[in-house]
CSV table of C-alpha atoms in Angstrom, one decimal:
chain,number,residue,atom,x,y,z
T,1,UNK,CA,-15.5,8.1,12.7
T,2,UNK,CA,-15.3,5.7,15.9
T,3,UNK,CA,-13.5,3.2,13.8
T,4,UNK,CA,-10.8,5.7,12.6
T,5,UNK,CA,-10.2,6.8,16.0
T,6,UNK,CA,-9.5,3.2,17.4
T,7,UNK,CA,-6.8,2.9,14.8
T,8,UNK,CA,-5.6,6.2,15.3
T,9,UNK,CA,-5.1,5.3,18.5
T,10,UNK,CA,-3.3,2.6,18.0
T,11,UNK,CA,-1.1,3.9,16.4
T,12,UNK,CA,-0.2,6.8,18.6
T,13,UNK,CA,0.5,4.4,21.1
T,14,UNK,CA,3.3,3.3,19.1
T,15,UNK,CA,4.7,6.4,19.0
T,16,UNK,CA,7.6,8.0,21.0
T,17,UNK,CA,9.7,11.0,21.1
T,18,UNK,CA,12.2,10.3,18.7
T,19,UNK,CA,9.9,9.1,16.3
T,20,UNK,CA,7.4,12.2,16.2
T,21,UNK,CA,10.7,14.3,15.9
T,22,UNK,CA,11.9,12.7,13.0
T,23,UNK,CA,8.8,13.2,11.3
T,24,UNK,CA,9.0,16.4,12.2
T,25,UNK,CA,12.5,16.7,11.1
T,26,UNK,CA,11.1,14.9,7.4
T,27,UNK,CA,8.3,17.5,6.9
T,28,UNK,CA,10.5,20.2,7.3
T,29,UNK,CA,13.2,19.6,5.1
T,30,UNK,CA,10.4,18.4,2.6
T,31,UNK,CA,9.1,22.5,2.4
T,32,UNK,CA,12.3,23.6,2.3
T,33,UNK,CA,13.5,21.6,-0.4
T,34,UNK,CA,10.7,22.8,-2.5
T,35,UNK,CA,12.1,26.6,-1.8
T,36,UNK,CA,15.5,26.0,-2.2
T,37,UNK,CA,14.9,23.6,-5.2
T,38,UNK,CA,17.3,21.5,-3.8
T,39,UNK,CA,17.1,18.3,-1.6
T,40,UNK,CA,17.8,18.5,1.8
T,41,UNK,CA,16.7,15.2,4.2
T,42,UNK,CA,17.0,15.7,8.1
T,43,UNK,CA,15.4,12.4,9.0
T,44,UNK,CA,15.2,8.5,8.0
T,45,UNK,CA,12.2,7.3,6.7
T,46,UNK,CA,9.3,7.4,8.6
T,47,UNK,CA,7.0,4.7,6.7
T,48,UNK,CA,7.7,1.5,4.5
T,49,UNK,CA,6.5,-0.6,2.4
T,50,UNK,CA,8.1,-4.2,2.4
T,51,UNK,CA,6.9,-7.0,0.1
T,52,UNK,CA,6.6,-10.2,1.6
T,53,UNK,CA,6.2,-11.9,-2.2
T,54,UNK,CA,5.6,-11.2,-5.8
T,55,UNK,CA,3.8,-14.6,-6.0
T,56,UNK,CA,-0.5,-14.0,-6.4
T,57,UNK,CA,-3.3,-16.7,-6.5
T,58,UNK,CA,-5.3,-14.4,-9.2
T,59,UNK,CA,-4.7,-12.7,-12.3
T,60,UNK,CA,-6.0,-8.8,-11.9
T,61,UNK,CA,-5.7,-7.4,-15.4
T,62,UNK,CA,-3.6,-3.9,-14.1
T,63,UNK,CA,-1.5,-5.7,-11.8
T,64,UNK,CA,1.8,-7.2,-13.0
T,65,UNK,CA,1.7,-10.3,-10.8
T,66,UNK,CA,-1.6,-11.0,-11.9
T,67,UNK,CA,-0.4,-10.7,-15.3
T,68,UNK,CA,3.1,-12.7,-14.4
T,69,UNK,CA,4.6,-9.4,-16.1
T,70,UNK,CA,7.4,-8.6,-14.0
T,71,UNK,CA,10.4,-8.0,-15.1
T,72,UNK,CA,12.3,-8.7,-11.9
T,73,UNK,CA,12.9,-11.4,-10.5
T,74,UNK,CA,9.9,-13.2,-8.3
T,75,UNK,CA,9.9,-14.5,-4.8
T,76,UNK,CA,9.6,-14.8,-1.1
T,77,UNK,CA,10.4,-12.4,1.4
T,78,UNK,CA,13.3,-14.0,4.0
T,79,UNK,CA,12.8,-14.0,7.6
T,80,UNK,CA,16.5,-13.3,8.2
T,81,UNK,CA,16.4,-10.0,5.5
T,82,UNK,CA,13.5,-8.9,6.9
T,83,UNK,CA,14.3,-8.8,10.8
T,84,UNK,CA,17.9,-7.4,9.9
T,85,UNK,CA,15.4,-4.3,8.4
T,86,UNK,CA,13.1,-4.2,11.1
T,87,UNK,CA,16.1,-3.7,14.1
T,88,UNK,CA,17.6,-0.6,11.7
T,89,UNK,CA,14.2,1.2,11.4
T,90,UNK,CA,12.3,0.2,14.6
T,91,UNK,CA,13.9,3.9,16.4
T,92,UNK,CA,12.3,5.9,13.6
T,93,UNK,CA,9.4,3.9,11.3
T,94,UNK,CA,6.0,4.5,12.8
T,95,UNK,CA,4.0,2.6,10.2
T,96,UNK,CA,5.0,-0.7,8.8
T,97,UNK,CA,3.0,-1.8,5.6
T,98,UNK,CA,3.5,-5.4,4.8
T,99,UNK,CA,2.6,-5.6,1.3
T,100,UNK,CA,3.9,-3.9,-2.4
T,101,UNK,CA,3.2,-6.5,-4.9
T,102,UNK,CA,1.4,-10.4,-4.7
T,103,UNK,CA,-0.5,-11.9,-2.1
T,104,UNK,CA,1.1,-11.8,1.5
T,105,UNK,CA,-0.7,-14.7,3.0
T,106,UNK,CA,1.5,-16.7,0.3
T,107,UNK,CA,4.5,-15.9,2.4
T,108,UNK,CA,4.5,-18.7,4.9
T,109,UNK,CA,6.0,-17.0,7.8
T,110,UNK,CA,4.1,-14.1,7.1
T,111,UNK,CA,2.3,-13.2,10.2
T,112,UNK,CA,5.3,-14.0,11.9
T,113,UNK,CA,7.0,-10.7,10.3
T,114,UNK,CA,4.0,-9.3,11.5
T,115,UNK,CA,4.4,-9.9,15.0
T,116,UNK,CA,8.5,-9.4,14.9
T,117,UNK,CA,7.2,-5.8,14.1
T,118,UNK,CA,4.3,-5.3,16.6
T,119,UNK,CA,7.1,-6.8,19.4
T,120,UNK,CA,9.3,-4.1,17.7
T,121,UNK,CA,6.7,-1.3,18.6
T,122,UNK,CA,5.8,-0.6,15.1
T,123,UNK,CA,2.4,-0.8,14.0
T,124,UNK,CA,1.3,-3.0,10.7
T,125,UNK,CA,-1.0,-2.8,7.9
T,126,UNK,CA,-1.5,-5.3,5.2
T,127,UNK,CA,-3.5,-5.5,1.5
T,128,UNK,CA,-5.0,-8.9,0.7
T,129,UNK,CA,-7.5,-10.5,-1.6
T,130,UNK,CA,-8.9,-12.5,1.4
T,131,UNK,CA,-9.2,-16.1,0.1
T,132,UNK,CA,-6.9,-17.1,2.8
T,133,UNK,CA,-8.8,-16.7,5.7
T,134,UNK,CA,-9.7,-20.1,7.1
T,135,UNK,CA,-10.1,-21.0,10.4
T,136,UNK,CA,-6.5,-21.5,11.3
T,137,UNK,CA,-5.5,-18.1,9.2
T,138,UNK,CA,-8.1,-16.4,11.1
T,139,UNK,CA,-6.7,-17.5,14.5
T,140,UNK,CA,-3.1,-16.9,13.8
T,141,UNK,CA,-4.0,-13.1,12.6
T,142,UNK,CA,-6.0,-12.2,15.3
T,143,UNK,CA,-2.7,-13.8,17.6
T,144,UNK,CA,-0.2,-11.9,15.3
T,145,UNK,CA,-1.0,-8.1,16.6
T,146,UNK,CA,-1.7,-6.8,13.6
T,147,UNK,CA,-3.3,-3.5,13.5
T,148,UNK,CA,-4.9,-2.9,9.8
T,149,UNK,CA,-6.1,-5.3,6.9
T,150,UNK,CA,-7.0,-4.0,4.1
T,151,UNK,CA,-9.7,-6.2,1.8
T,152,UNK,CA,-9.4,-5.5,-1.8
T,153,UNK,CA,-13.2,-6.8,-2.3
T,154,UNK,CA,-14.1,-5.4,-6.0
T,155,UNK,CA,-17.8,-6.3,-6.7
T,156,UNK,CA,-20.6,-8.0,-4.8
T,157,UNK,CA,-21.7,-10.8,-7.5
T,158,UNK,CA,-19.3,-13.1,-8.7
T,159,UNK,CA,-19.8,-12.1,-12.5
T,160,UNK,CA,-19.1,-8.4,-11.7
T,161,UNK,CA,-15.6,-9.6,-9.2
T,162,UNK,CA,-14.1,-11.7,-11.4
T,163,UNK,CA,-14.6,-9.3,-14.3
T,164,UNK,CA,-11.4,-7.8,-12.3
T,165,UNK,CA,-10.3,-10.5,-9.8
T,166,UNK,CA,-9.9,-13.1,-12.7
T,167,UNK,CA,-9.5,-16.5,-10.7
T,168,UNK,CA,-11.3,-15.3,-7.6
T,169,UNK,CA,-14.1,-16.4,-5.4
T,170,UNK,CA,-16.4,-13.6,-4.2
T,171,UNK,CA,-18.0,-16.5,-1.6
T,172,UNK,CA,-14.3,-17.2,-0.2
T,173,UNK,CA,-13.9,-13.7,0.2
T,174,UNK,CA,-16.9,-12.7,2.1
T,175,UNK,CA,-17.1,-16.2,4.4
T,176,UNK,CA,-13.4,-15.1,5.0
T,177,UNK,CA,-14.4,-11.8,6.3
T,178,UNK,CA,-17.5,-13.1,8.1
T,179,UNK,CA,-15.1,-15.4,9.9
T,180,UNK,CA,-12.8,-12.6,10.8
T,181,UNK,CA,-14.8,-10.5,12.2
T,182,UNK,CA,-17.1,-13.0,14.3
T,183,UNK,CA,-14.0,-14.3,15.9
T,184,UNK,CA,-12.9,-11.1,16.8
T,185,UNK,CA,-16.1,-10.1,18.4
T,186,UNK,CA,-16.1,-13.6,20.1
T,187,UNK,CA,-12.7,-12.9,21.7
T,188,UNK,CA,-13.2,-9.4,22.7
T,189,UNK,CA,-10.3,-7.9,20.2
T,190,UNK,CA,-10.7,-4.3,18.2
T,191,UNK,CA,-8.0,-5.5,15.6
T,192,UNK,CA,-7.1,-5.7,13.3
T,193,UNK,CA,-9.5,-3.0,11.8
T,194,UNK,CA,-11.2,-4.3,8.9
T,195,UNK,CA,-10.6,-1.9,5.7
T,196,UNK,CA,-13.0,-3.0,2.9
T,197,UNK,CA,-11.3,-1.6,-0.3
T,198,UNK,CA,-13.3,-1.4,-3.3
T,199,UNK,CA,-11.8,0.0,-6.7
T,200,UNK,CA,-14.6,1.6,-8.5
T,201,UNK,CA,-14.2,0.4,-12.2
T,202,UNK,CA,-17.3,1.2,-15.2
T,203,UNK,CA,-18.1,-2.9,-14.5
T,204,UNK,CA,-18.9,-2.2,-11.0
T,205,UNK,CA,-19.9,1.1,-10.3
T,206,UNK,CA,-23.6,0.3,-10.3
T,207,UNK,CA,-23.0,-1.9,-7.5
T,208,UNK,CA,-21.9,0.7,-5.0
T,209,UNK,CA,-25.4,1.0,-3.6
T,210,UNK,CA,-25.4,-2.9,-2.8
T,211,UNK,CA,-22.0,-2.5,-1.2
T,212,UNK,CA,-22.5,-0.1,1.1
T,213,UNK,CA,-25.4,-2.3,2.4
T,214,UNK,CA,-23.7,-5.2,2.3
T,215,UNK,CA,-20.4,-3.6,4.3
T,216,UNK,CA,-23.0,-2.0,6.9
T,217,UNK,CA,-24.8,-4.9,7.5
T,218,UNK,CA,-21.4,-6.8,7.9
T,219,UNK,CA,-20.0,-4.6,10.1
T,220,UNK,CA,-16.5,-3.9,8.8
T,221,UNK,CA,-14.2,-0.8,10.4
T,222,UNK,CA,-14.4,1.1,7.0
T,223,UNK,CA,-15.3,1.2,3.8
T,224,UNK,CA,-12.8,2.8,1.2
T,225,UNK,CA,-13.6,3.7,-2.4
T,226,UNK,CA,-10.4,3.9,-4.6
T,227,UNK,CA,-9.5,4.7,-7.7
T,228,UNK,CA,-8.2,2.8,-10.5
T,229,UNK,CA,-4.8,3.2,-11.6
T,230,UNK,CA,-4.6,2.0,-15.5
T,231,UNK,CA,-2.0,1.7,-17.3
T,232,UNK,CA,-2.5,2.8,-21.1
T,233,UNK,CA,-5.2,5.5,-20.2
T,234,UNK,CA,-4.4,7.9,-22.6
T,235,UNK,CA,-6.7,5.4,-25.4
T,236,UNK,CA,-9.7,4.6,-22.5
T,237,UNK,CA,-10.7,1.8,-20.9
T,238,UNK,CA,-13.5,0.0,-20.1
T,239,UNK,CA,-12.2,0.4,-16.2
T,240,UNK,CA,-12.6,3.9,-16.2
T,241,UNK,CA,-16.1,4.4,-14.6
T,242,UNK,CA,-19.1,6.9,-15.6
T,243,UNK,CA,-18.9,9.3,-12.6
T,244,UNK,CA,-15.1,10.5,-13.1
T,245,UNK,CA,-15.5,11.5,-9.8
T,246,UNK,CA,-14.3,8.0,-8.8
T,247,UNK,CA,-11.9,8.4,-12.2
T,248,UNK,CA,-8.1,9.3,-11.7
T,249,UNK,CA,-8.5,10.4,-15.2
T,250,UNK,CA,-10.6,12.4,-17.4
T,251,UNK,CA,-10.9,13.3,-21.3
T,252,UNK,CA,-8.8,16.1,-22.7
T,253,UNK,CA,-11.4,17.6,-25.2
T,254,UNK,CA,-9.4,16.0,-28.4
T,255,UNK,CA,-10.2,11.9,-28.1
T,256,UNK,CA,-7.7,10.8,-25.6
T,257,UNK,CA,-7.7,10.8,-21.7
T,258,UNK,CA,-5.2,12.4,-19.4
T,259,UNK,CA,-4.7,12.8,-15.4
T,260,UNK,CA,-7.3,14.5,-13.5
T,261,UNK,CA,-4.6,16.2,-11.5
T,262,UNK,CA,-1.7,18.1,-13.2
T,263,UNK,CA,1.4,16.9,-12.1
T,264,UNK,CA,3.2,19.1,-9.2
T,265,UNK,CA,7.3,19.1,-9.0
T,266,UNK,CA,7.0,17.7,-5.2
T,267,UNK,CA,5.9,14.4,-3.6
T,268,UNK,CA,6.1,14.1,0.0
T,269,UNK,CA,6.4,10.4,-0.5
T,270,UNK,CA,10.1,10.7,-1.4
T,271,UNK,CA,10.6,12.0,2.2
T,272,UNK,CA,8.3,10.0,4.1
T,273,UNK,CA,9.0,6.4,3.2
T,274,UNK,CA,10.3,4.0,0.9
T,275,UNK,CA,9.6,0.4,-0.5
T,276,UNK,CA,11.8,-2.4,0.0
T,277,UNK,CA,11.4,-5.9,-2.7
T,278,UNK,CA,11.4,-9.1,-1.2
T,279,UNK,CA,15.1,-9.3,-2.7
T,280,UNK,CA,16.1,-6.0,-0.4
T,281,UNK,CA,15.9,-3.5,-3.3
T,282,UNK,CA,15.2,0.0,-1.9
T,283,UNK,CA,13.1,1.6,-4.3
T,284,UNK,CA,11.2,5.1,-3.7
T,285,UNK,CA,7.4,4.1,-3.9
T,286,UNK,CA,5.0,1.7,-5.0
T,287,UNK,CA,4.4,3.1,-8.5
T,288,UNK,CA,7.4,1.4,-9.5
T,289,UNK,CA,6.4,-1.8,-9.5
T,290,UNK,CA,9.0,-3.2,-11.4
T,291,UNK,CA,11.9,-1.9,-9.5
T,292,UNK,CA,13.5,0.3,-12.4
T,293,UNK,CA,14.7,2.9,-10.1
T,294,UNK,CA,16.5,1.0,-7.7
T,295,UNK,CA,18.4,3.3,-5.0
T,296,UNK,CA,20.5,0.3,-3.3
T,297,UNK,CA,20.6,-2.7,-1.8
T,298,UNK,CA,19.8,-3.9,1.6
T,299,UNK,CA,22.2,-7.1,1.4
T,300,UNK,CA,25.2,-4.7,1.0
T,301,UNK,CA,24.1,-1.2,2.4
T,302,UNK,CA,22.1,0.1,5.2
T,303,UNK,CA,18.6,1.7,4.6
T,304,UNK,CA,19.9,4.8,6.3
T,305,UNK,CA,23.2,4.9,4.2
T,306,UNK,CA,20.6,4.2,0.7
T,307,UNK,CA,18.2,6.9,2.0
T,308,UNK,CA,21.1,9.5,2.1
T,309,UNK,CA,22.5,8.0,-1.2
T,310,UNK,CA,23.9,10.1,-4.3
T,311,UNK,CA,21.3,8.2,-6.4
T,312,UNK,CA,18.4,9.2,-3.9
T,313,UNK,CA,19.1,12.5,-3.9
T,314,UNK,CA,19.9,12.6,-7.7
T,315,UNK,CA,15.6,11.0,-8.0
T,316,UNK,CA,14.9,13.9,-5.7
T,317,UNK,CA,16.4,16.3,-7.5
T,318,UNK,CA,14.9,15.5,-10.6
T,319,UNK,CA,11.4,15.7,-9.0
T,320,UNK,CA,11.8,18.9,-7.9
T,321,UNK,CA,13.0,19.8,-11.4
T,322,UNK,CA,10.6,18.1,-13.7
T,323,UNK,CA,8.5,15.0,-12.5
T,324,UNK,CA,7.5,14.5,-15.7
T,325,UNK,CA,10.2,13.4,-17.2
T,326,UNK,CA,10.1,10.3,-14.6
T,327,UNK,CA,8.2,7.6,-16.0
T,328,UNK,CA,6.7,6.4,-12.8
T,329,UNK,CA,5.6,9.7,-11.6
T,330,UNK,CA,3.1,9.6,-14.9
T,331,UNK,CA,-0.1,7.7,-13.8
T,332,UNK,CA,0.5,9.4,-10.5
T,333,UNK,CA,-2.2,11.0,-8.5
T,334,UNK,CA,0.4,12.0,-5.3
C-alpha cells in the first residue's frame, strides 16, 4: 500500500487545474454518451500510449513482434515526431505510457523522450523485458525521471521463462533488476517504482509461491499478476492456466472457450486515451496491435483535430451500438 501511494503521489504532483478538469470534462461526456447512445467528447485525451519501436530482442509466442507478424510497417520512434506530440498534449495528458509494441530500450534515444516528458510535467511509465539493464542503462534511467517500469518477468527458472520469453535470459533479467534497485537505494531515489509483472500462464502457475518470495525478498514496489490475452482461445491453449481465476477465459459447457466477461457496448478507453505508432498513426487502444483502425495521422493532422475526427466518432458510435461487431474489441476484458 506504501508503494502505491508514493506513485500516486507522484503523479498528483503532476497534476494541475486544467488537467483534472478535462478529465472531468472526459468522464462526463463518457456517461452521457452511453444515455444518449450517441458520442459526445468534451475533452482531449487524458492518457497515451506512444510506441517508441516495433523492433523486440525475443520472440513471445502471443505477441506479434515476437512472432515478426505485423502487418505494418516496423520501426523507430523519431525524436522530432515525438516532441512535436508531447508540446500539443502536455496542457491536458496526465499519464504518458512509453510503450505499445517491441522493446523500448531498443529505441536509442529512448530515455531521452522520457525526460522531454518529465521536463514537460507529464509523468511516465514504461513495459520492458529487462535485459537491458546494465550499468550505464541503469544510470541513465535513474537520471531520466521516470516515474514507473514495468518488468514483464514470466517465471522464476529459466525452463519455465523461456517456455514464453523464447530467447530470454531469466539471469539477465533478475541481475538487471538487482542492479536497479541497489542503485536506487544507494542514491537515495524512490523511482522509478519497480512493477514486477508476471502473466500467469498453465506453464507457470505453480511457480507463483516461489515468486512472491522471490519479489519480497528482492524488494520491488509491486508485484502484479496479469492475465493472458490469447489469441485463438476459442480451441484452448496450453497458456490458459488451472485456476481460471487468473484466466481471461473460461469454457462454454460445449468444447470451446469464450470470454469470462460478456462484452458491454461502452469502453471508457475510447474517452480516456489513445495510442500513437512510432509512424504517428492515432489508433484507439492497444488491442489493435496491428493498426487496422487507424483514425489519422500525426504528420498531417493534430491529435486534437484526430480525436474529434468523423472517423473517431464513427468507432465510437459503433461501440455504443454493438462492440461486437469490432474485431478488436473481441479478446477484450475492458
Amino acid at each position: 500500500m506504501k508503494n502505491r501511494w508514493i506513485t500516486g503521489l507522484a503523479f498528483f504532483r503532476y497534476l494541475t487545474f486544467g488537467k483534472v478538469l478535462n478529465f472531468l470534462l472526459l468522464k462526463s461526456s463518457f456517461h452521457l454518451s452511453q444515455i444518449v447512445q450517441r458520442p459526445i467528447i468534451w475533452g482531449k485525451p487524458t492518457t497515451l500510449s506512444i510506441e517508441p519501436t516495433t523492433s523486440c530482442n525475443l520472440r513471445c509466442p502471443e505477441c506479434p513482434s515476437g512472432l515478426r507478424s505485423f502487418s505494418r510497417p516496423t520501426g523507430m520512434l523519431q525524436e522530432a515526431l515525438y516532441e512535436k506530440v508531447i508540446d500539443q498534449v502536455k496542457g491536458h495528458l496526465t499519464w504518458l505510457h512509453l510503450y505499445f509494441q517491441g522493446e523500448p530500450f531498443l529505441n536509442p534515444r529512448f530515455l531521452e523522450m522520457v525526460t522531454y516528458a518529465d521536463h514537460k510535467h507529464i509523468f511516465t511509465s514504461t513495459s520492458t523485458n529487462a535485459h537491458y539493464l546494465g550499468e550505464n542503462q541503469v544510470d541513465a534511467i535513474l537520471k531520466s525521471g521516470l516515474k514507473q517500469l514495468i518488468v514483464s518477468m514470466d517465471g522464476i527458472t529459466q525452463e519455465v521463462y523461456e517456455q514464453y520469453r523464447i530467447g530470454g535470459s531469466l539471469n539477465k533479467v533478475q541481475e538487471g533488476l538487482r542492479r536497479l534497485l541497489s542503485e536506487r537505494k544507494k542514491t537515495g531515489q524512490q523511482f522509478p517504482r519497480i512493477v514486477l509483472q508476471f502473466l500467469v500462464t498453465g506453464q507457470n502457475e505453480h511457480q507463483l509461491p516461489a515468486l512472491k518470495s522471490w519479489a519480497k525478498a528482492l524488494e520491488v514496489d509491486e508485484l502484479q499478476l496479469k492475465t493472458t490475452q490469447i489469441y485463438d482461445f476459442e480451441n484452448g491453449s496450453e497458456l490458459i492456466p488451472s485456476n481460471l481465476g487468473y484466466s481471461r477465459y473460461i469454457p462454454d459447457g460445449i468444447g470451446k472457450w469464450k470470454l469470462k466477461k460478456q462484452l458491454e457496448n461502452k469502453c471508457w478507453r475510447m474517452w480516456q486515451g489513445a495510442v500513437v505508432t512510432w509512424d504517428g498513426k492515432v489508433v484507439p487502444c492497444c488491442f489493435d496491435k496491428d493498426a487496422r483502425h487507424v483514425m489519422g495521422e500525426l504528420g498531417e493532422q493534430s491529435l486534437t483535430s484526430i480525436w474529434n475526427s468523423l472517423p473517431y466518432f464513427n468507432f465510437r458510435k459503433q461501440l455504443l451500438a454493438d462492440r461486437t461487431q469490432i474485431e478488436i474489441c473481441r479478446n477484450c476484458t475492458e
